[in-house]
GROMACS .gro file of C-alpha atoms in nm:
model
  354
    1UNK     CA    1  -3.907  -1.000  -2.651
    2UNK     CA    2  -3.919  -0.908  -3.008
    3UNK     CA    3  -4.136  -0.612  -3.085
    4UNK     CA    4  -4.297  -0.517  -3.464
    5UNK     CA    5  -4.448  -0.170  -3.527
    6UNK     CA    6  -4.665  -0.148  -3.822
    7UNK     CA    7  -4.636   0.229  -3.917
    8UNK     CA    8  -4.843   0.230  -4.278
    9UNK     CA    9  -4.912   0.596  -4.264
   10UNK     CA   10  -4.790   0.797  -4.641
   11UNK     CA   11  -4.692   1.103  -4.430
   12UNK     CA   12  -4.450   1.220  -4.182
   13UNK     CA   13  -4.699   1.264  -3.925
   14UNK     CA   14  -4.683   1.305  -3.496
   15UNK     CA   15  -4.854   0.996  -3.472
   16UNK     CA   16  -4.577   0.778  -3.718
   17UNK     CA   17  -4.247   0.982  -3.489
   18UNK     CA   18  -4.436   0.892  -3.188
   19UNK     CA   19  -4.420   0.512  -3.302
   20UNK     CA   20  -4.096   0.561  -3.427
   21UNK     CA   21  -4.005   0.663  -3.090
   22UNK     CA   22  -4.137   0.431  -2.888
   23UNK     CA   23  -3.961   0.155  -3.129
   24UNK     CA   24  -3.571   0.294  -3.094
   25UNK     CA   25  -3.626   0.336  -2.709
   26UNK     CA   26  -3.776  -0.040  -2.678
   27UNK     CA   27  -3.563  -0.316  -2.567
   28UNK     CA   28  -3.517  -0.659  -2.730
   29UNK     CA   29  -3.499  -0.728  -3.062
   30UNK     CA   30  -3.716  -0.427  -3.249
   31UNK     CA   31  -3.864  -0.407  -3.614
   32UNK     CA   32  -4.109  -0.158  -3.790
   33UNK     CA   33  -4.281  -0.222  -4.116
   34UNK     CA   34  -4.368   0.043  -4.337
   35UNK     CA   35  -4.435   0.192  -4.708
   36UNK     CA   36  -4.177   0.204  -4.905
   37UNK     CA   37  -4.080   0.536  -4.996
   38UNK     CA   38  -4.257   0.672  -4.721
   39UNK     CA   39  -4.147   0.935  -4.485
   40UNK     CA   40  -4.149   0.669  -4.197
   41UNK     CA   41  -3.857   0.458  -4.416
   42UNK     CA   42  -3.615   0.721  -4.377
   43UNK     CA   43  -3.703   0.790  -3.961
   44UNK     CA   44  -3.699   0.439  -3.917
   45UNK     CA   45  -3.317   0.382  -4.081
   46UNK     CA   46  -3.185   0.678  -3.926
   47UNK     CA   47  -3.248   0.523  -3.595
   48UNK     CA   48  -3.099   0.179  -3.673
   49UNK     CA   49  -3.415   0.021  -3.680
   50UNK     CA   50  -3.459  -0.332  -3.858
   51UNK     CA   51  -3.732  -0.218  -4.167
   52UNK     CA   52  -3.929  -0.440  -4.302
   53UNK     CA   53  -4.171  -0.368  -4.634
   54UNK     CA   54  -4.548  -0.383  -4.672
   55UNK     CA   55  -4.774  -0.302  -4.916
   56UNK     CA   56  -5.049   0.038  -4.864
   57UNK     CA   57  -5.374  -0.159  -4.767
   58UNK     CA   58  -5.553   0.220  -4.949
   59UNK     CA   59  -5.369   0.033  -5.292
   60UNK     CA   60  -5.500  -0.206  -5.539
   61UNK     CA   61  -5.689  -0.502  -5.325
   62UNK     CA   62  -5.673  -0.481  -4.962
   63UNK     CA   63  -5.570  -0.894  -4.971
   64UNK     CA   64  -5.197  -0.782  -5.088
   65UNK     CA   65  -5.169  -0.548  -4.820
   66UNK     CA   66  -5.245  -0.796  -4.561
   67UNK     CA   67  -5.051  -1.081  -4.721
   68UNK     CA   68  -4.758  -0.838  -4.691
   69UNK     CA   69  -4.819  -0.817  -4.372
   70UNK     CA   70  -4.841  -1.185  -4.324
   71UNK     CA   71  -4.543  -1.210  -4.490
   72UNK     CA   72  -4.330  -0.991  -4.262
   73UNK     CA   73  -4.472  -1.146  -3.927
   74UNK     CA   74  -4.397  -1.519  -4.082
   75UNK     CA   75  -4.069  -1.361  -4.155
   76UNK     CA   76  -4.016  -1.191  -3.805
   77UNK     CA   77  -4.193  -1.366  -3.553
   78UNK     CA   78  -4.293  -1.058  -3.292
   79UNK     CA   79  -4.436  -1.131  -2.980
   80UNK     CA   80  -4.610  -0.826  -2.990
   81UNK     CA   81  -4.760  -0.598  -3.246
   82UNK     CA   82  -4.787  -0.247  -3.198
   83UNK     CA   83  -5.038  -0.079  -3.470
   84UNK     CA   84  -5.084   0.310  -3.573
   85UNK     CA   85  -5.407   0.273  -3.784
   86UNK     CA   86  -5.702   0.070  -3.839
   87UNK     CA   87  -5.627  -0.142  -4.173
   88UNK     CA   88  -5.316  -0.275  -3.977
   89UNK     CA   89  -5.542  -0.372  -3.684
   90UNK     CA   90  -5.768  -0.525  -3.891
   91UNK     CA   91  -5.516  -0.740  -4.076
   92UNK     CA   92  -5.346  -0.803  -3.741
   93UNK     CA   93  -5.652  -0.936  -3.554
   94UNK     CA   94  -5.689  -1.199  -3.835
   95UNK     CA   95  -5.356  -1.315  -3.795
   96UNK     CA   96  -5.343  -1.290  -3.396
   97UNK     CA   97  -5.433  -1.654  -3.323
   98UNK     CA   98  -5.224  -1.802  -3.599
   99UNK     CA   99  -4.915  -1.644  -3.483
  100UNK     CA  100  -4.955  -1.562  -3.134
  101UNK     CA  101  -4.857  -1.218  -3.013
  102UNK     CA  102  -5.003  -0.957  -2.816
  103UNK     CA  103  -5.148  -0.667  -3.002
  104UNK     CA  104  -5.168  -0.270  -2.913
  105UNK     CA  105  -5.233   0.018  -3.099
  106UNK     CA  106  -5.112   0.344  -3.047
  107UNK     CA  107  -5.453   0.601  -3.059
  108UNK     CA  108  -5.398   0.980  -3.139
  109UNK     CA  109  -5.651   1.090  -3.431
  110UNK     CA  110  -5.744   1.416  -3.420
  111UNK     CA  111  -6.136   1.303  -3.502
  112UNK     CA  112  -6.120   1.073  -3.208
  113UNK     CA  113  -6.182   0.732  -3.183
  114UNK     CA  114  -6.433   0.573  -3.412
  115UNK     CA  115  -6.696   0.411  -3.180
  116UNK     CA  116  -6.823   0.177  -3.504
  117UNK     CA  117  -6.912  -0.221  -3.416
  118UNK     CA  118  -6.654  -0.355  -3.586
  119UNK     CA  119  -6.395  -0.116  -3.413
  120UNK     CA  120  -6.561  -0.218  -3.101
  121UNK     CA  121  -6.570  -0.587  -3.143
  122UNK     CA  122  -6.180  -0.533  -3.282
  123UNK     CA  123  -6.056  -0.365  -2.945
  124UNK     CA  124  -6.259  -0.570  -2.692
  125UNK     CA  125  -6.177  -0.974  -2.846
  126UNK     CA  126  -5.819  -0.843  -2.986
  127UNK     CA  127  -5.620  -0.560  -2.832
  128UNK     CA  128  -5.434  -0.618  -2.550
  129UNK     CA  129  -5.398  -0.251  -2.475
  130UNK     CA  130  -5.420   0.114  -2.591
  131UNK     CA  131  -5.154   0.383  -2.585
  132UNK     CA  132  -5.367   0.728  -2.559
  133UNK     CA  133  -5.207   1.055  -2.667
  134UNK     CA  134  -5.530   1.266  -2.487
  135UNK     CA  135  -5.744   1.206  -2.214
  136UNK     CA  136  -6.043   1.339  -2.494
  137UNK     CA  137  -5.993   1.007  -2.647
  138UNK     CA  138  -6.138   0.776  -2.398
  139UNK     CA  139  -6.500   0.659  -2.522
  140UNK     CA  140  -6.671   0.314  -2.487
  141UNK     CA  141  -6.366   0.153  -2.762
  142UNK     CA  142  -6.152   0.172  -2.493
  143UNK     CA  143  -6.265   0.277  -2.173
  144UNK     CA  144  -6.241  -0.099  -2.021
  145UNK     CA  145  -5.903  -0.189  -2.191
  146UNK     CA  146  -5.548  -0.155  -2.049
  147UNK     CA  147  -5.445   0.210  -2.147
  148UNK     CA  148  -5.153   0.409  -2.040
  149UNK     CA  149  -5.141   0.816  -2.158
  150UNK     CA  150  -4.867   0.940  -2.408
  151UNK     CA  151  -4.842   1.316  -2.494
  152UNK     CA  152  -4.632   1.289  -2.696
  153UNK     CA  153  -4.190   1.282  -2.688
  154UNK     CA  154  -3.904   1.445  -2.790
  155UNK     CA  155  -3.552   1.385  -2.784
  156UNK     CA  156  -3.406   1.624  -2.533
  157UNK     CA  157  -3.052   1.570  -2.577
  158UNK     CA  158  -3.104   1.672  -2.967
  159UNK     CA  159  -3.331   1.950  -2.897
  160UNK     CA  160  -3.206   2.171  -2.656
  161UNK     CA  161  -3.045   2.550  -2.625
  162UNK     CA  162  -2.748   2.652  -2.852
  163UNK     CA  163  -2.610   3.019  -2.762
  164UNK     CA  164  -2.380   2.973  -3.104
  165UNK     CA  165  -2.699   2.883  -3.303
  166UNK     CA  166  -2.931   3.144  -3.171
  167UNK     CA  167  -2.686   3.393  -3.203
  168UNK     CA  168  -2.623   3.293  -3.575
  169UNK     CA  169  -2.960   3.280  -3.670
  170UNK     CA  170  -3.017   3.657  -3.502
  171UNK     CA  171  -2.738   3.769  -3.684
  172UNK     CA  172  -2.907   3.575  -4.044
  173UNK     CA  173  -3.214   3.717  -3.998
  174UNK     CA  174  -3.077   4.113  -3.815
  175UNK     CA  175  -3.327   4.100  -3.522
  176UNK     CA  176  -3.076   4.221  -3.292
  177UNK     CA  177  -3.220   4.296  -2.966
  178UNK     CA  178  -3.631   4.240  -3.031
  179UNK     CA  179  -3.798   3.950  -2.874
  180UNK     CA  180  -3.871   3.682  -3.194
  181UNK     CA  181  -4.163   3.486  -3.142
  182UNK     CA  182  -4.183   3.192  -3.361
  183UNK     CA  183  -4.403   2.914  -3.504
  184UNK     CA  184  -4.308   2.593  -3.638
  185UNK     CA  185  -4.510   2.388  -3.875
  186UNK     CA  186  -4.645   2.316  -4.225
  187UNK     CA  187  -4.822   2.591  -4.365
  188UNK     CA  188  -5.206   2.411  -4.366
  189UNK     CA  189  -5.544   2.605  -4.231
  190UNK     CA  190  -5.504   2.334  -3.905
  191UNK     CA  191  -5.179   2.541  -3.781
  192UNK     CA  192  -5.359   2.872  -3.756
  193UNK     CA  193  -5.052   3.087  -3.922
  194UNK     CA  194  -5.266   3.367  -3.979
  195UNK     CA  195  -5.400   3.346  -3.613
  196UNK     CA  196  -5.060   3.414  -3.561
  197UNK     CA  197  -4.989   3.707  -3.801
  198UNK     CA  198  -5.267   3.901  -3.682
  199UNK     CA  199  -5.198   3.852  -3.304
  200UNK     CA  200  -4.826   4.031  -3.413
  201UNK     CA  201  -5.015   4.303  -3.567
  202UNK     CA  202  -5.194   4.380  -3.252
  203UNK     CA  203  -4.819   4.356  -3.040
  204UNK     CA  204  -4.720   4.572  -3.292
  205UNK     CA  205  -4.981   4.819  -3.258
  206UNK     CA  206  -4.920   4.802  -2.861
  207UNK     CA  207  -4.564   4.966  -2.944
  208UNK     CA  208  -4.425   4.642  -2.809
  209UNK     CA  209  -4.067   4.532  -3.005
  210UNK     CA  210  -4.174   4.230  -3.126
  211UNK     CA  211  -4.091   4.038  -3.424
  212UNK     CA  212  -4.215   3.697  -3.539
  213UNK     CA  213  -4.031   3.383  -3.748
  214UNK     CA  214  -4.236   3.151  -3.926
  215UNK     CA  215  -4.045   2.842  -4.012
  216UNK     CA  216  -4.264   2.535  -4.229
  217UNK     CA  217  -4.326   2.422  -4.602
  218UNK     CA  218  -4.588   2.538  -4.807
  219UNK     CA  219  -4.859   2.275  -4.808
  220UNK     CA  220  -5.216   2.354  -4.819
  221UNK     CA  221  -5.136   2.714  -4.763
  222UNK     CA  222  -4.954   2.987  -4.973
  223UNK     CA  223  -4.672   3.165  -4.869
  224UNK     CA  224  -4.775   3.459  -5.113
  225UNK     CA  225  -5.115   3.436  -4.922
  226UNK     CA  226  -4.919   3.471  -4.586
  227UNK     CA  227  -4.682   3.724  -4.697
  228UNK     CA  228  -4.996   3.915  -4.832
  229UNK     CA  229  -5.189   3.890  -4.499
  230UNK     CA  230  -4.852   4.055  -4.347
  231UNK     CA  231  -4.845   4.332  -4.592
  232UNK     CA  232  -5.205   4.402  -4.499
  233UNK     CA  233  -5.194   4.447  -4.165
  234UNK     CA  234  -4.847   4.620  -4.205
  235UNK     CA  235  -4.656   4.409  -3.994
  236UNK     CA  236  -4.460   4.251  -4.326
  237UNK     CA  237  -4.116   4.414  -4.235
  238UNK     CA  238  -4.155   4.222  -3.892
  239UNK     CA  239  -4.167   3.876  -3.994
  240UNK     CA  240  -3.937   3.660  -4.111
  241UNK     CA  241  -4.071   3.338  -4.323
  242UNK     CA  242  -3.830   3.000  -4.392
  243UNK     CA  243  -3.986   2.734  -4.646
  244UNK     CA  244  -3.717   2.546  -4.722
  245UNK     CA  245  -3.609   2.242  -4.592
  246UNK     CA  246  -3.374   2.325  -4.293
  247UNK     CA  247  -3.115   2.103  -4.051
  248UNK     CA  248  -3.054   2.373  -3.806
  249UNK     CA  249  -3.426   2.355  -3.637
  250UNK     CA  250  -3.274   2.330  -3.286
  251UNK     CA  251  -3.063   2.703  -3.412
  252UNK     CA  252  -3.405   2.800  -3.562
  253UNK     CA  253  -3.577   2.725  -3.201
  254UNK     CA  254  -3.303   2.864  -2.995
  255UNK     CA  255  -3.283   3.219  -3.196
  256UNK     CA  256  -3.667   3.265  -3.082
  257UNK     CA  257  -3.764   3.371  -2.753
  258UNK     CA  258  -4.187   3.273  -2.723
  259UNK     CA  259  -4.268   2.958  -2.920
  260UNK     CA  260  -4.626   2.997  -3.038
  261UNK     CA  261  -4.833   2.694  -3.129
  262UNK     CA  262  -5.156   2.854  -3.258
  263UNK     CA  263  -5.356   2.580  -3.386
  264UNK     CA  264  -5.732   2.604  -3.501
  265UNK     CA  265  -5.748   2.156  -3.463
  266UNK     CA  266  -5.584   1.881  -3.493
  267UNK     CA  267  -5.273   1.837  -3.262
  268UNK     CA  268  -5.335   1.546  -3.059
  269UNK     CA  269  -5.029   1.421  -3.012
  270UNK     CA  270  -4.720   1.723  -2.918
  271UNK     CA  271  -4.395   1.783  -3.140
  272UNK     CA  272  -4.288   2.125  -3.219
  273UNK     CA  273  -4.449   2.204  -2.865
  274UNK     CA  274  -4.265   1.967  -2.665
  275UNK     CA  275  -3.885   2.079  -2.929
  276UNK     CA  276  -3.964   2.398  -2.792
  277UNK     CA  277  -3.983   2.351  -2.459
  278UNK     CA  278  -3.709   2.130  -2.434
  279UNK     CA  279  -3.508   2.406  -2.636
  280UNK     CA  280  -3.600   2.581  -2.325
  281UNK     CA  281  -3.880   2.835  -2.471
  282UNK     CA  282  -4.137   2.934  -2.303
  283UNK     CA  283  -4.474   2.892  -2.515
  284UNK     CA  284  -4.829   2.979  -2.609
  285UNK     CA  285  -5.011   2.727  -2.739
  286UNK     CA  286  -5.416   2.751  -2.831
  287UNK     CA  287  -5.700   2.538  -2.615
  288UNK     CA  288  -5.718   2.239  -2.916
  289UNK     CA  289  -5.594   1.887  -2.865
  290UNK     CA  290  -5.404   1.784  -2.592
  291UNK     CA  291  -5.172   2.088  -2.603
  292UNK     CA  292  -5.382   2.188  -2.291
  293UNK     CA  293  -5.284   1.877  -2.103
  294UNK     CA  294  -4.968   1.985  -2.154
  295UNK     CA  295  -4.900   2.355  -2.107
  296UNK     CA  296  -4.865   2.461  -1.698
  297UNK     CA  297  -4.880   2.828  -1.586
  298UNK     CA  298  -4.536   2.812  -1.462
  299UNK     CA  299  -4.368   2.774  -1.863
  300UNK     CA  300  -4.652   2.887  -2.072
  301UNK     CA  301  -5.021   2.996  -2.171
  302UNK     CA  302  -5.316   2.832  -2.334
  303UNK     CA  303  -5.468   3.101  -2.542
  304UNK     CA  304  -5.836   3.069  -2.739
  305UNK     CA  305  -5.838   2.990  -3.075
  306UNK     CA  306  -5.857   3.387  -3.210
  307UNK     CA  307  -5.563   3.633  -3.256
  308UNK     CA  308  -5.710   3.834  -2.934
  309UNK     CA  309  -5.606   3.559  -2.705
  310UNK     CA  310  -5.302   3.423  -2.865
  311UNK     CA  311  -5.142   3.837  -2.781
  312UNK     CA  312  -5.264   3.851  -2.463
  313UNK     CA  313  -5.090   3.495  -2.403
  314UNK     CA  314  -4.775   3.679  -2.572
  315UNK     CA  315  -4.794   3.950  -2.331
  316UNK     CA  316  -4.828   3.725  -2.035
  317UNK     CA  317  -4.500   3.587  -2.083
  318UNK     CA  318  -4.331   3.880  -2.135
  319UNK     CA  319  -4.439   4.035  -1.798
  320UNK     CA  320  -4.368   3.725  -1.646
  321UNK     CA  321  -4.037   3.698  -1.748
  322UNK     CA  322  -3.916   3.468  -2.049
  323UNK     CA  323  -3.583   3.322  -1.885
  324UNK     CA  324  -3.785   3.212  -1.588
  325UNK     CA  325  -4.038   3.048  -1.797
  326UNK     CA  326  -3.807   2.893  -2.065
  327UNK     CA  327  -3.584   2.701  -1.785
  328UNK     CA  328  -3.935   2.554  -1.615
  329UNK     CA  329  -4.002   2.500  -1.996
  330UNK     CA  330  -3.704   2.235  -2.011
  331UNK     CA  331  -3.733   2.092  -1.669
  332UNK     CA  332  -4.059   2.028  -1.792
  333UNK     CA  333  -3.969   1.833  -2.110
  334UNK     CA  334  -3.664   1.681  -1.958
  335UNK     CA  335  -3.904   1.490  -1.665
  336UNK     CA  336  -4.225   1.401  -1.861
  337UNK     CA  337  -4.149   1.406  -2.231
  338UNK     CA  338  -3.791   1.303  -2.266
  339UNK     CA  339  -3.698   0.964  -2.440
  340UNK     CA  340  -3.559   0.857  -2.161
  341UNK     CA  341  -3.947   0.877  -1.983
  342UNK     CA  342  -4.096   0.733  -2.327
  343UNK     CA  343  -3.851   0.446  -2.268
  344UNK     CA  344  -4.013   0.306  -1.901
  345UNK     CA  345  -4.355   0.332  -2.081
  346UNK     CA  346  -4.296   0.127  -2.347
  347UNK     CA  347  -4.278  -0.168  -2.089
  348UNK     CA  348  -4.642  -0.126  -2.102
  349UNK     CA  349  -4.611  -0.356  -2.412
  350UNK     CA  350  -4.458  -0.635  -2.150
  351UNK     CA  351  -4.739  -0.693  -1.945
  352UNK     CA  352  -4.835  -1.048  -1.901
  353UNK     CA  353  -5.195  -0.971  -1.851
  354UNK     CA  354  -5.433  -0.858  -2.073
   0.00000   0.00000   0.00000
């Protein structure tokens, strides 16, 4: 069965390595179209995936997008389609009949499904099925179609405890023997980094020996506005920030002792979550997006979305005991979120009835 995923998004999001994923881990013959230069080009040939080009359907007329896309399934020949966004479904449902595949898409926006007529009409005459990241998602788009829920994956054979890389990274940064709680992630309002600042300033002020890593680039946040915050609240000497581009992430991961996803939105499908677990970390992660679908008392808390919360979550783990937490932590991943999991749910996309 030849497969074609249509992953037209300009930016190296959860939702383009989740179809990324789900492509390497399918069987037959595989494809995945994409923008050139995008950061989905470079996933996609690292994994030994046949690439094909389109054009962005948000560029110049929307007709040469879709007679790129036309192009590539002439070209190709899937028997099924598996689409990211709604342009590509769009396009796709035109060209369903002509060419004969089945079509899913993969849903995990963070403003949830759009419940418009068209998108309506598109999911009930076209789509064969729907791959969920959240149970939040389900609305009347989708309610009656075939659906199957996806967190979200990670790659637990890459991601998962180095004693040579934690203590190297220790050592880098001279934390020596105080617990490092970390966060992961570009530096954007969404990721809550200053949630995260001030909940170490109220450790801090608890006498506990804390310290915290911050590890991301600067996007829609300044690391001078970070660094300030720190100074501020006179926890600066206690935190440690990386912003540039870094290969040892599983070191990074493995040097800290709480992972800390303190999110204000968004996060609807799981990454540095799930890399952290499966590096065998316990975690705190705030009550947005599906991270609470995830997170289970016995590896981790779900915290509010204020500083308040995401401490007392902090302090929860430390009584409990972070060893015992961080090996549930990669049970955890290894059983439900490993790629070896992902790769019995992508025979969702074999079904022989709609």
């Amino acid at each position: 069965m030849k497969k074609l995923f249509i992953l037209d998004e300009r930016w190296d999001s959860a939702l383009t390595d989740l179809g990324i994923k789900m492509a390497a881990v399918s069987d037959g013959c595989v494809a995945c179209a994409v923008l050139k230069g995008a950061p989905a080009e470079e996933k996609v040939k690292k994994a030994n995936l046949k690439c094909f080009y389109i054009e962005d359907p948000r560029k110049g007329l929307p007709i040469q997008s879709f007679l790129s896309l036309k192009k590539v399934i002439k070209t190709f020949k899937p028997d099924v389609i598996v689409t990211i966004r709604g342009d590509e479904l769009f396009f796709s449902s035109l060209l369903k009949k002509t060419f004969n595949f089945k079509l899913y898409r993969i849903h995990g926006e963070a403003k949830g499904i759009k419940n418009s007529f068209l998108n309506r009409y598109l999911h009930r005459k076209f789509v064969d099925g729907v791959i969920l990241s959240s149970r939040k998602l389900l609305n009347e788009v989708v309610i009656d179609l075939p659906k199957i829920f996806v967190h979200g994956a990670v790659d637990t054979q890459e991601f998962k405890f180095s004693e040579k890389g934690r203590e190297r990274i220790r050592k880098e940064l001279g934390v020596n023997d105080s617990i490092l709680v970390g966060v992961v992630g570009r530096f954007d309002p969404v990721k809550g980094h200053e949630l995260f600042i001030k909940a170490l300033s109220i450790l801090k002020k608890k006498n506990l020996k804390v310290k915290g890593l911050i590890v991301g680039e600067e996007k829609n946040v300044k690391l001078s506005d970070l660094k300030t915050l720190a100074q501020t609240l006179g926890v600066n000497k206690d935190i440690f920030f990386i912003t540039e581009r870094r290969k040892d992430i599983v070191d990074l991961m493995s040097a800290i002792d709480i992972g800390v996803v303190p999110s204000k939105g968004s996060e609807m499908i799981a990454r540095a979550l799930l890399e952290f677990m499966a590096c065998g970390k316990p975690v705190v992660a705030t009550a947005v997006g599906v991270l609470p679908e995830i997170v289970k008392e016995n590896f981790g808390e779900i915290a509010e979305v204020d500083e308040e919360s995401i401490s007392r979550g902090i302090e929860a783990i430390l009584r409990k005991g972070i060893k015992k937490l961080g090996k549930a932590a990669r049970e955890e991943a290894v059983e439900k979120y490993s790629l070896l999991s992902l790769s019995n749910i992508v025979k969702f996309f074999e079904r022989k009835e709609r």
